[in-house]
XYZ file of C-alpha atoms in Angstrom:
499
model
C 31.215 7.031 15.096
C 29.042 3.947 14.787
C 30.462 0.951 12.991
C 28.943 -0.019 9.649
C 27.451 -3.492 9.813
C 26.664 -3.636 6.124
C 28.607 -1.951 3.304
C 27.327 -2.216 -0.272
C 29.441 -0.987 -3.174
C 28.693 -0.706 -6.895
C 25.777 -3.128 -7.019
C 24.504 -3.714 -10.542
C 21.657 -5.937 -11.684
C 20.071 -6.588 -15.074
C 17.041 -8.552 -16.152
C 17.534 -9.558 -19.759
C 18.963 -6.564 -21.580
C 17.598 -4.021 -19.095
C 19.875 -2.890 -16.249
C 17.748 -1.872 -13.266
C 20.517 -1.111 -10.742
C 23.416 1.026 -11.950
C 26.098 0.850 -9.271
C 24.305 1.350 -5.949
C 26.268 2.151 -2.770
C 24.801 1.969 0.732
C 26.137 1.788 4.290
C 24.000 0.560 7.197
C 25.433 1.307 10.623
C 24.663 -0.766 13.696
C 22.130 0.919 15.941
C 20.671 3.194 13.266
C 17.498 3.349 11.183
C 17.872 4.124 7.487
C 14.809 4.889 5.358
C 14.945 3.713 1.739
C 12.634 5.559 -0.632
C 12.010 5.761 -4.340
C 9.219 5.733 -6.860
C 7.833 2.400 -8.031
C 10.306 1.087 -10.577
C 13.271 2.881 -8.970
C 14.938 -0.434 -8.075
C 14.125 -0.708 -4.352
C 12.644 -4.209 -4.522
C 15.498 -5.569 -6.617
C 18.093 -4.025 -4.308
C 16.439 -5.401 -1.174
C 16.109 -8.864 -2.680
C 19.841 -8.834 -3.354
C 20.523 -7.960 0.297
C 18.135 -10.722 1.414
C 19.776 -13.325 -0.846
C 16.812 -13.702 -3.196
C 18.689 -12.231 -6.197
C 22.376 -12.309 -7.053
C 24.011 -9.090 -8.275
C 25.778 -8.964 -11.632
C 28.532 -6.785 -10.221
C 29.544 -5.041 -7.006
C 30.339 -6.172 -3.484
C 28.659 -6.691 -0.115
C 30.576 -6.793 3.145
C 29.201 -7.724 6.550
C 31.163 -6.715 9.640
C 34.107 -5.881 7.372
C 34.145 -9.269 5.609
C 33.230 -9.751 1.956
C 30.225 -12.044 1.495
C 28.382 -13.656 -1.405
C 24.768 -14.731 -0.957
C 23.593 -17.627 -3.114
C 20.213 -17.871 -1.407
C 18.068 -16.486 1.399
C 19.638 -18.925 3.867
C 23.087 -17.445 3.255
C 21.804 -13.941 4.023
C 20.066 -15.114 7.179
C 23.231 -16.863 8.333
C 25.019 -13.519 7.891
C 22.428 -11.861 10.134
C 20.199 -10.228 7.490
C 16.427 -10.710 7.667
C 13.676 -9.296 5.464
C 10.203 -8.658 6.866
C 8.044 -8.348 3.776
C 4.809 -6.412 3.445
C 2.910 -9.683 3.022
C 2.788 -11.641 6.264
C 4.575 -14.986 5.826
C 3.418 -16.888 8.885
C 1.825 -20.315 9.337
C -1.767 -19.524 10.388
C -2.525 -23.021 11.676
C 0.402 -22.982 14.127
C 0.655 -21.290 17.515
C 2.420 -18.054 18.350
C 5.409 -19.893 19.833
C 5.650 -22.290 16.875
C 5.618 -19.382 14.433
C 8.309 -17.461 16.297
C 10.760 -20.372 16.188
C 9.751 -21.404 12.665
C 12.897 -22.506 10.861
C 14.884 -22.760 14.099
C 13.064 -25.572 15.911
C 14.774 -26.576 19.188
C 15.007 -30.357 19.529
C 15.859 -32.931 22.159
C 16.585 -36.524 21.176
C 15.320 -35.764 17.679
C 11.973 -34.417 18.899
C 10.652 -30.883 19.231
C 11.594 -29.486 22.643
C 8.446 -27.552 23.516
C 9.848 -26.225 26.779
C 12.821 -24.719 24.939
C 10.506 -23.466 22.169
C 8.342 -21.538 24.642
C 11.429 -20.151 26.377
C 12.888 -18.931 23.053
C 9.571 -17.404 21.994
C 9.071 -15.634 25.325
C 12.631 -14.238 25.224
C 12.053 -12.927 21.698
C 8.794 -11.226 22.720
C 10.375 -9.823 25.886
C 13.153 -8.336 23.753
C 10.464 -6.408 21.881
C 8.484 -5.548 24.982
C 5.512 -7.444 23.530
C 3.094 -9.786 25.241
C 1.264 -12.391 23.158
C -0.250 -15.714 24.297
C 2.249 -18.354 23.205
C -0.345 -21.087 22.725
C -2.831 -18.978 20.738
C -3.477 -19.920 17.127
C -2.013 -17.245 14.840
C -5.083 -17.228 12.575
C -7.046 -15.678 15.453
C -4.716 -12.695 15.865
C -4.958 -9.183 14.448
C -2.665 -8.144 11.627
C -0.527 -5.962 13.914
C -0.022 -8.877 16.319
C 0.985 -11.163 13.452
C 3.560 -8.613 12.380
C 5.032 -8.635 15.894
C 5.505 -12.393 15.452
C 7.371 -11.758 12.176
C 9.709 -9.346 13.968
C 10.177 -11.715 16.907
C 11.128 -14.496 14.475
C 13.730 -12.190 12.937
C 15.411 -11.765 16.334
C 15.912 -15.531 16.703
C 19.480 -16.245 15.725
C 20.732 -12.736 16.537
C 19.811 -10.951 13.310
C 22.010 -7.881 12.971
C 20.255 -6.248 10.017
C 16.469 -6.216 9.685
C 14.760 -4.902 6.551
C 11.155 -3.710 6.837
C 9.322 -3.477 3.510
C 6.216 -1.212 3.631
C 5.613 -2.381 7.180
C 2.650 -0.120 7.980
C 0.724 -0.475 4.700
C -2.204 -2.312 6.291
C -1.820 -1.237 9.932
C -3.966 1.117 11.973
C -2.387 4.263 13.451
C -2.188 2.610 16.871
C -0.536 -0.512 15.445
C 1.907 1.633 13.450
C 2.935 3.531 16.593
C 3.584 0.227 18.382
C 5.650 -0.952 15.421
C 7.789 2.194 15.557
C 8.478 1.545 19.238
C 9.616 -2.010 18.413
C 11.857 -0.815 15.584
C 13.493 1.816 17.782
C 14.030 -0.801 20.478
C 15.779 -3.072 17.975
C 18.022 -0.202 16.889
C 18.918 0.680 20.498
C 19.981 -2.934 20.971
C 22.398 -2.594 18.053
C 20.509 -3.773 14.969
C 20.964 -1.978 11.661
C 17.468 -1.195 10.356
C 16.562 -0.583 6.709
C 13.012 0.786 6.497
C 11.295 0.948 3.091
C 8.255 3.180 2.805
C 6.282 5.534 0.566
C 5.189 7.583 3.581
C 7.316 10.670 4.137
C 5.824 11.346 7.571
C 7.168 7.969 8.711
C 10.631 8.824 7.435
C 10.896 12.007 9.484
C 9.302 10.392 12.547
C 11.526 7.313 12.571
C 14.708 7.386 10.490
C 18.206 8.615 11.328
C 19.191 8.644 7.671
C 17.348 8.736 4.349
C 18.496 7.132 1.110
C 16.612 7.664 -2.157
C 16.858 5.554 -5.302
C 15.861 7.033 -8.649
C 16.153 5.048 -11.881
C 18.443 2.505 -10.237
C 20.881 5.039 -8.781
C 21.278 6.701 -5.384
C 19.999 10.265 -5.786
C 20.188 11.243 -2.097
C 21.866 9.771 0.994
C 21.962 12.105 4.002
C 21.029 12.337 7.688
C 17.291 12.986 8.021
C 17.852 16.133 10.069
C 19.770 17.694 7.171
C 17.028 17.377 4.526
C 13.517 18.702 4.009
C 10.486 16.826 2.760
C 10.641 18.831 -0.470
C 14.273 17.787 -1.053
C 13.379 14.127 -0.549
C 10.496 14.368 -3.025
C 12.674 16.090 -5.605
C 15.314 13.374 -5.190
C 12.633 10.738 -5.800
C 11.020 12.215 -8.910
C 13.831 14.345 -10.334
C 11.853 17.550 -10.070
C 9.915 19.604 -7.559
C 6.404 18.198 -7.031
C 3.674 20.514 -5.857
C 1.926 19.191 -2.786
C -0.739 21.851 -2.823
C -4.133 20.615 -1.851
C -6.278 19.951 -4.914
C -9.685 21.589 -4.797
C -12.408 19.722 -6.648
C -14.880 22.512 -5.962
C -18.278 22.032 -4.460
C -21.250 20.505 -6.298
C -24.336 22.614 -6.627
C -26.614 22.171 -3.640
C -29.528 22.008 -6.074
C -28.049 19.111 -8.073
C -29.930 15.894 -7.554
C -27.953 13.102 -5.841
C -26.825 10.294 -8.117
C -26.241 7.914 -5.199
C -27.858 7.943 -1.751
C -27.416 5.717 1.280
C -30.209 5.674 3.834
C -29.385 4.025 7.177
C -27.314 1.255 5.581
C -26.310 -1.540 7.948
C -24.474 -4.863 7.896
C -22.248 -6.927 10.176
C -19.418 -4.371 9.605
C -21.241 -1.005 9.761
C -24.560 0.479 10.850
C -26.841 3.455 10.216
C -24.748 4.956 7.381
C -26.456 7.790 5.499
C -25.136 10.218 2.881
C -25.910 11.659 -0.561
C -23.413 11.925 -3.425
C -23.874 14.574 -6.129
C -22.264 15.121 -9.540
C -18.954 16.979 -9.292
C -18.329 15.845 -5.714
C -15.481 13.813 -4.259
C -16.769 12.310 -1.032
C -14.034 10.999 1.252
C -14.780 8.058 3.535
C -11.952 7.846 6.045
C -11.287 5.142 8.600
C -8.551 2.805 9.744
C -8.499 -0.986 9.728
C -11.687 -2.251 11.348
C -13.604 0.992 10.813
C -15.983 -0.526 8.252
C -14.889 1.794 5.419
C -13.757 -0.975 3.074
C -16.845 -3.078 3.767
C -19.097 -0.077 3.153
C -17.500 0.726 -0.197
C -17.787 -2.929 -1.246
C -21.475 -2.903 -0.328
C -22.106 0.098 -2.573
C -20.938 -1.865 -5.646
C -22.399 -5.303 -4.945
C -19.148 -6.912 -3.784
C -20.691 -7.312 -0.301
C -24.257 -7.238 0.918
C -26.063 -4.998 3.372
C -29.154 -6.134 5.277
C -30.541 -2.832 6.552
C -31.427 0.486 4.945
C -31.722 1.533 1.301
C -29.376 2.367 -1.551
C -30.736 4.684 -4.237
C -29.290 5.372 -7.686
C -30.793 8.442 -9.372
C -33.532 8.375 -6.767
C -34.520 4.764 -7.428
C -34.034 2.103 -4.712
C -31.688 -0.691 -5.728
C -29.779 -3.537 -4.117
C -26.879 -4.860 -6.156
C -26.451 -8.605 -5.815
C -23.313 -8.676 -7.933
C -20.709 -6.113 -9.128
C -21.927 -6.644 -12.701
C -25.227 -5.014 -11.723
C -23.360 -1.990 -10.368
C -21.350 -1.753 -13.601
C -24.619 -1.797 -15.561
C -25.781 1.114 -13.384
C -22.720 3.125 -14.507
C -20.667 2.569 -11.328
C -16.950 1.845 -11.572
C -14.999 0.373 -8.672
C -11.324 0.163 -7.736
C -10.936 -2.583 -5.086
C -8.578 -2.301 -2.124
C -6.510 -5.292 -3.273
C -5.512 -4.243 -6.767
C -3.456 -7.355 -7.504
C -5.998 -9.948 -6.366
C -9.277 -8.280 -7.309
C -8.531 -5.744 -10.023
C -5.844 -6.912 -12.428
C -6.235 -9.445 -15.207
C -2.667 -10.481 -14.567
C -1.887 -12.428 -17.742
C -3.507 -9.909 -20.063
C -2.188 -6.805 -21.799
C -2.747 -3.200 -20.812
C -5.249 -2.750 -23.642
C -7.183 -5.851 -22.602
C -7.207 -4.792 -18.943
C -8.349 -1.245 -19.601
C -11.152 -2.275 -21.940
C -12.426 -5.341 -20.038
C -15.891 -3.988 -19.061
C -16.271 -2.615 -22.597
C -15.482 -5.850 -24.458
C -19.070 -6.398 -25.699
C -19.091 -2.902 -27.236
C -15.627 -3.298 -28.738
C -16.255 -6.750 -30.231
C -16.734 -7.281 -33.970
C -18.808 -10.252 -35.113
C -18.472 -11.744 -31.638
C -14.679 -11.411 -31.664
C -12.624 -8.784 -29.858
C -11.147 -6.259 -32.237
C -7.472 -5.678 -31.521
C -7.668 -2.349 -33.317
C -10.532 -1.158 -31.108
C -8.774 -2.369 -27.941
C -5.638 -0.445 -28.891
C -7.671 2.631 -29.756
C -9.478 2.550 -26.401
C -6.208 2.140 -24.549
C -4.572 4.934 -26.552
C -7.241 7.429 -25.488
C -6.655 6.921 -21.785
C -2.918 6.272 -22.073
C -2.542 9.905 -23.121
C -5.228 11.325 -20.836
C -4.003 9.553 -17.697
C -0.287 9.824 -18.584
C 0.369 6.106 -18.184
C 4.099 5.419 -18.305
C 4.069 2.342 -20.522
C 4.056 1.116 -24.109
C 1.569 3.398 -25.949
C 0.325 0.437 -27.996
C -0.959 -1.282 -24.823
C 0.809 -4.523 -25.666
C 2.666 -4.922 -22.367
C 1.383 -7.312 -19.705
C -0.084 -5.238 -16.877
C 2.094 -6.864 -14.213
C 5.132 -5.258 -15.863
C 3.961 -1.813 -14.698
C 4.525 -0.053 -11.390
C 1.641 0.119 -8.912
C 0.797 3.714 -9.791
C 0.568 3.000 -13.507
C -1.482 -0.142 -12.894
C -3.912 1.986 -10.909
C -4.182 4.490 -13.761
C -5.029 1.673 -16.182
C -7.744 0.383 -13.834
C -9.142 3.900 -13.513
C -9.134 4.204 -17.307
C -11.153 0.983 -17.411
C -14.144 2.749 -15.877
C -13.709 5.935 -17.874
C -13.782 3.931 -21.104
C -16.907 2.181 -19.816
C -18.548 5.586 -19.302
C -19.054 5.189 -15.533
C -20.656 8.300 -13.991
C -20.025 7.161 -10.416
C -16.614 5.987 -9.202
C -16.106 4.147 -5.911
C -12.350 4.013 -5.297
C -11.045 1.989 -2.356
C -7.474 2.733 -1.219
C -6.691 4.385 -4.587
C -3.047 5.191 -3.754
C -2.038 2.119 -1.725
C 1.464 1.055 -2.768
C 1.738 4.107 -5.051
C 4.728 6.469 -4.984
C 4.693 10.220 -4.417
C 4.739 11.261 -8.067
C 1.984 8.831 -9.077
C -0.143 9.967 -6.122
C -0.114 13.518 -7.415
C -1.032 12.312 -10.897
C -3.977 10.327 -9.535
C -5.143 13.303 -7.473
C -4.933 15.496 -10.585
C -7.025 13.052 -12.593
C -9.695 12.775 -9.896
C -10.126 16.540 -9.535
C -10.411 16.887 -13.319
C -13.028 14.118 -13.436
C -15.019 15.804 -10.682
C -14.880 19.086 -12.603
C -16.391 17.251 -15.591
C -19.300 16.048 -13.454
C -18.252 12.609 -12.247
C -19.445 11.687 -8.753
C -16.578 10.091 -6.814
C -16.217 8.258 -3.519
C -12.738 7.705 -2.074
C -12.772 5.084 0.689
C -9.336 5.196 2.294
C -7.317 4.605 5.442
C -4.747 7.117 4.159
C -5.451 10.643 5.347
C -3.369 12.058 2.478
C -5.997 10.853 -0.023
C -8.801 12.598 1.821
C -6.804 15.713 2.621
C -5.722 16.124 -1.001
C -9.002 15.930 -2.925
C -12.148 15.427 -0.845
C -15.050 17.899 -1.067
C -16.066 16.645 2.370
C -15.218 13.672 4.549
C -17.159 11.082 6.491
C -15.090 9.517 9.270
C -16.010 6.011 10.420
C -15.008 4.393 13.696
C -16.084 0.823 14.486
C -18.724 0.909 11.755
C -20.301 4.207 12.818
C -20.133 7.645 11.202
C -18.494 9.673 13.950
C -17.892 12.900 12.009
C -18.697 14.718 8.793
C -16.006 17.270 8.022
C -16.556 20.002 5.410
C -13.908 20.775 2.804
C -12.618 23.874 4.600
C -11.889 21.936 7.806
C -10.330 18.802 6.325
C -6.743 18.394 7.522
C -4.429 15.712 8.826
C -5.189 16.881 12.352
C -9.004 16.876 12.072
C -9.063 13.483 10.322
C -6.699 11.907 12.850
C -8.576 13.371 15.799
C -11.926 12.225 14.447
C -10.653 8.702 13.745
C -9.527 8.589 17.378
C -13.004 9.556 18.568
C -12.169 13.183 19.325
C -14.642 14.804 16.905
C -18.300 13.883 16.693
C -20.743 14.657 13.930
């Protein structure tokens, strides 16, 4: 029997009059990996911030190594051996690898930084992880996966006994994710208690010893991973069985004229890309970080430029210099970074959804609140947005999945015939994923032409009519609907299938 390092009992937390955690219990044993899952809004972030000292609970207790503790700040939690590695990298890009690893724990001699000791500490931390990075390299020159290794190495300084990983693989390639799993297992073998937060069920069953699910601020499942099925985990998350059947958008007529065509498109990120998109089709563009997929999708909507080849809309050559020109051509776009590039963060749901349609909804040069609410109401029902039906909430109050639905409704209200959706389910929970897939297949059935540009094979596997796979900026495979699977996509992305 392994000893529990961390024991949490009856944790409650409210914000204003709304209680978001309703008596949560959790045990984290030394040397084990526990996966924490839950839909957006289930309380995971609040719970983790309490463990990391960023929030204080209203009620309940936390004990570390059998001793009751009370965290007033992040420093208190770190002193107790608890470290959070957030999804967003929190390094200092202008400093070196060694300086970043010892950040916050600078070794000194006679009041000055002891660089010899700093390099020794950094090398020991990297050796512990079995990683090899140049200590004097500037962090800004490293790949994302390498920067994440530095975050983990920093967490080992000071003998952290509990390390929390929050959506650690969200922006990593498959190869980088596999390396991360090796590091996490190595930390567990050395006695650390690992709490791993993810939306990806395949990661849970590949990595975790135990799975804990939060639903509506309560623990709905807490069992060894070997004792549960994927279906049981999903049901614990959403409160009901969720069908994971592959959605079939059907195939567009081969005689239908393309609404969008790329002819040998090229830029600094991709080259010689050709395809045709027809009404009723969902074209999947699949590729991992560095494949050129995101840059290609941005080039199709004027957010980036291309310097070779032609782009045709309804058979007419065009070259968008700005996203506004793509919008005028009836193209809607969901960017990869929803928060930074998609949301109008201080505005309401109604204002966000109707933004491209403001000129049409204005009255005497002024926006009509009634028309904004009416536009929002149409898509609130159609897209099943879980929010205030009046659209008066600020969009940042919603979960990621519901934010994404509002942004999708933005382009439906604008009447966009072509949708270019980049990473449409990033940061979105299982239930919301299925809702988004449902909406996309229904839109395709109504004649919309859709491109999904994604590094998540589940997106492509679920809804694509066919898939283009990019590797290092080149189309390496075109996979028809009948042959799309996790295996064929993964093999192609690794260079195993050629068009």
